[in-house]
Coordinates of C-alpha atoms and ligand atoms in Angstrom, one line a residue:
M1 CA -22.1 -5.9 -1.6
T2 CA -22.6 -2.9 -3.8
A3 CA -20.1 -0.5 -2.5
K4 CA -17.5 0.5 -5.1
P5 CA -14.1 -0.9 -4.1
A6 CA -10.6 0.3 -4.9
L7 CA -7.3 -1.5 -4.5
I8 CA -4.5 0.4 -2.7
V9 CA -1.0 -0.8 -3.4
V10 CA 1.2 0.6 -0.6
D11 CA 4.9 1.3 -1.2
L12 CA 5.7 -1.7 -3.3
Q13 CA 9.1 -0.4 -4.3
R14 CA 12.5 -2.1 -5.0
D15 CA 14.1 -0.7 -1.9
F16 CA 11.6 -2.7 0.3
C17 CA 12.2 -5.9 -1.6
P18 CA 15.1 -8.3 -1.1
G19 CA 18.3 -6.7 -2.4
G20 CA 16.9 -3.2 -1.7
A21 CA 18.1 -0.6 0.9
L22 CA 15.4 -1.4 3.5
P23 CA 14.4 -5.0 2.5
V24 CA 11.3 -6.6 3.9
R25 CA 11.8 -10.3 4.2
E26 CA 10.0 -12.1 1.4
G27 CA 8.7 -8.6 0.3
D28 CA 8.8 -9.8 -3.3
R29 CA 6.5 -12.7 -2.6
V30 CA 3.5 -10.4 -2.5
I31 CA 4.0 -9.3 -6.1
E32 CA 2.3 -12.3 -7.7
P33 CA -0.9 -12.3 -5.7
I34 CA -1.1 -8.5 -6.0
N35 CA -0.7 -8.7 -9.8
A36 CA -3.7 -11.0 -9.9
L37 CA -5.8 -8.4 -8.0
V38 CA -4.5 -5.5 -10.1
D39 CA -5.5 -7.3 -13.3
L40 CA -9.0 -8.1 -12.0
F41 CA -9.7 -4.6 -10.6
H42 CA -8.4 -3.1 -13.9
E43 CA -10.5 -5.5 -16.0
K44 CA -13.6 -4.6 -13.9
G45 CA -12.9 -0.9 -14.4
L46 CA -12.2 -0.4 -10.7
P47 CA -9.6 2.0 -9.4
V48 CA -6.1 0.8 -8.5
L49 CA -3.9 3.4 -6.7
Y50 CA -0.3 3.1 -5.8
T51 CA 1.4 5.0 -3.0
R52 CA 5.2 5.5 -3.2
D53 CA 7.6 6.5 -0.4
W54 CA 9.3 9.3 -2.2
H55 CA 12.0 10.8 0.0
P56 CA 14.4 13.7 -0.7
K57 CA 18.0 12.4 -0.3
D58 CA 18.5 14.1 3.1
H59 CA 15.2 12.9 4.6
V60 CA 14.8 13.2 8.4
S61 CA 13.9 9.4 8.7
F62 CA 17.4 8.5 7.5
K63 CA 20.1 7.5 10.0
P64 CA 22.6 10.1 9.0
N65 CA 20.0 12.7 9.8
G66 CA 19.1 11.2 13.2
G67 CA 16.3 9.0 11.9
M68 CA 15.9 5.2 12.3
W69 CA 16.2 3.9 8.8
P70 CA 18.9 3.4 6.3
P71 CA 18.5 5.8 3.4
H72 CA 15.8 4.4 1.1
A73 CA 13.2 5.2 -1.5
I74 CA 15.0 8.4 -2.6
R75 CA 13.0 10.0 -5.3
G76 CA 14.2 9.4 -8.8
T77 CA 16.6 6.6 -7.9
P78 CA 16.3 2.9 -9.0
G79 CA 15.4 1.8 -5.5
A80 CA 12.4 4.0 -5.4
R81 CA 10.9 2.4 -8.6
F82 CA 8.4 -0.3 -8.7
P83 CA 9.8 -3.8 -9.2
P84 CA 9.8 -4.6 -12.9
T85 CA 7.4 -7.5 -12.4
L86 CA 4.7 -5.5 -10.7
H87 CA 1.7 -4.8 -12.9
V88 CA 0.9 -1.1 -13.1
P89 CA -1.9 -0.4 -15.6
H90 CA -1.4 2.5 -17.9
G91 CA -2.9 5.6 -16.3
A92 CA -3.0 4.2 -12.8
A93 CA -2.9 6.8 -10.0
I94 CA 0.5 7.1 -8.3
I95 CA 0.6 9.0 -5.0
D96 CA 3.9 10.2 -3.7
K97 CA 4.3 10.7 0.0
A98 CA 6.9 11.7 2.6
T99 CA 8.3 14.1 0.1
S100 CA 9.4 16.9 2.4
R101 CA 12.7 16.7 4.2
D102 CA 11.5 17.4 7.7
A103 CA 8.5 15.2 8.0
E104 CA 8.0 11.4 8.2
A105 CA 4.7 10.2 6.6
Y106 CA 4.0 6.5 6.8
S107 CA 0.4 6.9 5.7
G108 CA -0.6 7.2 2.1
F109 CA -3.2 9.7 3.3
Q110 CA -0.8 12.0 5.0
G111 CA -0.2 15.2 3.1
T112 CA -1.7 13.7 -0.1
D113 CA -5.0 14.0 -2.0
L114 CA -5.6 10.2 -1.7
A115 CA -8.9 10.6 0.2
E116 CA -10.3 13.2 -2.2
R117 CA -9.3 11.2 -5.2
L118 CA -11.1 8.1 -3.8
R119 CA -14.2 10.1 -2.9
R120 CA -14.3 11.8 -6.3
S121 CA -14.5 8.4 -8.0
G122 CA -17.2 7.2 -5.7
V123 CA -15.1 4.7 -3.8
E124 CA -16.4 3.5 -0.5
E125 CA -14.4 0.4 0.2
L126 CA -10.7 -0.1 0.2
Y127 CA -8.6 -3.3 -0.2
I128 CA -5.1 -2.7 1.1
V129 CA -2.0 -4.6 -0.1
G130 CA 1.8 -3.9 -0.1
L131 CA 4.7 -3.0 2.3
A132 CA 5.2 -2.8 5.1
T133 CA 2.6 -4.3 7.4
D134 CA 4.0 -2.7 10.5
Y135 CA 4.6 0.8 9.1
C136 CA 3.1 2.2 6.0
V137 CA 0.3 -0.4 5.7
K138 CA -0.7 0.0 9.3
N139 CA -0.7 3.8 9.1
T140 CA -2.6 3.9 5.8
V141 CA -5.2 1.6 7.2
T142 CA -5.6 3.7 10.3
D143 CA -6.0 6.9 8.3
G144 CA -8.3 5.3 5.8
I145 CA -10.7 4.2 8.5
A146 CA -10.5 7.7 10.1
A147 CA -11.4 9.2 6.7
G148 CA -14.6 7.1 6.7
F149 CA -13.7 4.2 4.3
R150 CA -14.7 0.6 4.8
L151 CA -11.5 -1.3 4.5
K152 CA -9.9 -4.7 4.4
V153 CA -6.3 -5.8 4.5
V154 CA -5.5 -8.6 2.1
A155 CA -3.4 -10.8 4.4
D156 CA -1.3 -12.7 1.9
C157 CA -0.5 -9.5 0.0
V158 CA 1.3 -7.7 2.9
K159 CA 4.6 -8.3 4.6
G160 CA 6.3 -6.6 7.6
V161 CA 9.7 -5.2 8.4
N162 CA 9.5 -6.9 11.8
L163 CA 12.3 -5.1 13.6
K164 CA 10.7 -7.1 16.4
R165 CA 9.6 -10.6 15.4
T166 CA 6.0 -9.9 16.5
D167 CA 5.6 -6.5 14.9
S168 CA 3.4 -7.7 12.1
A169 CA 1.1 -9.6 14.4
T170 CA 0.8 -6.6 16.7
A171 CA 0.0 -4.4 13.6
F172 CA -2.7 -6.8 12.6
R173 CA -4.2 -6.7 16.0
S174 CA -4.1 -2.9 16.1
M175 CA -5.7 -2.6 12.6
K176 CA -8.5 -5.0 13.6
G177 CA -9.1 -3.0 16.8
K178 CA -9.6 0.1 14.7
G179 CA -12.2 -1.7 12.5
A180 CA -10.2 -3.0 9.6
G181 CA -11.4 -6.3 8.1
R182 CA -9.1 -9.0 6.8
T183 CA -9.4 -11.1 3.7
T184 CA -7.2 -13.1 1.3
S185 CA -6.4 -12.6 -2.4
Q186 CA -8.2 -15.9 -3.2
Q187 CA -11.4 -14.8 -1.4
L188 CA -11.3 -11.4 -3.0
L189 CA -10.7 -12.8 -6.5
K190 CA -13.6 -15.1 -6.1
Q191 CA -15.9 -12.5 -4.7
L192 CA -15.1 -9.9 -7.3
S193 CA -15.0 -12.1 -10.4
G194 CA -18.5 -13.2 -9.8
R195 CA -19.8 -9.7 -9.3
V196 CA -21.7 -7.7 -11.9
A197 CA -20.6 -4.1 -12.0
V198 CA -23.3 -2.0 -10.4
W199 CA -21.1 0.8 -9.3
S200 CA -20.8 4.0 -11.3
S201 CA -17.8 4.3 -13.4
S202 CA -17.3 8.0 -12.7
Ligands
VGL1 C1 8.2 2.3 5.3 C2 9.9 2.4 6.8 C3 10.3 3.6 6.3 C4 7.1 1.5 4.7 C5 8.7 3.5 4.7 O1 6.8 1.7 3.5 O2 6.4 0.7 5.4 N1 8.8 1.7 6.3 N2 9.7 4.1 5.3
ZN2 ZN1 10.5 5.8 4.2

């Protein structure tokens, strides 16, 4: 395996963790295994990119505006921040999305320069972690594959909203059907720590 990988941390924000405005059950449990991956990618000089749900305060997805969600991830508020325990290397790329009032954007690729950034740094393979499996993870995965990236979901590093109990399982099936692979943080750590850097550092 010589393709240059990147780690994409999807919407790991306080509002999606227990105690937040739109909490994902056990959403905070993914932080520890994600930190281990962030540290190793960073150590290897591999890109780590973070997407953020970054809504205006009157976003169309909010219930008072006819949407389906309680107000959440309002830009500049504490709930939109990363949890204090999440590792974010200095200089890591942060991609804000769903920033305009009238459009929902679950995917980190939608209306952003994420694909260009990845291509510019020679990335061919994506490892996806974060929240939530059944919305922003699923849509980011779908768009990432459509953009031509090889991609794997790190199963122990994602959690779903599960409005319906089975939504995460359905999302996994849908992602697999589109060509997404699946791995675990243990597998990825093992694979990557033994790998000599052969990719360009551009
Ligand atoms: C998300 C619901 C609303 C997510 C964002 O990050 O998965 N879910 N906005
Ligand atoms: Zn949102």
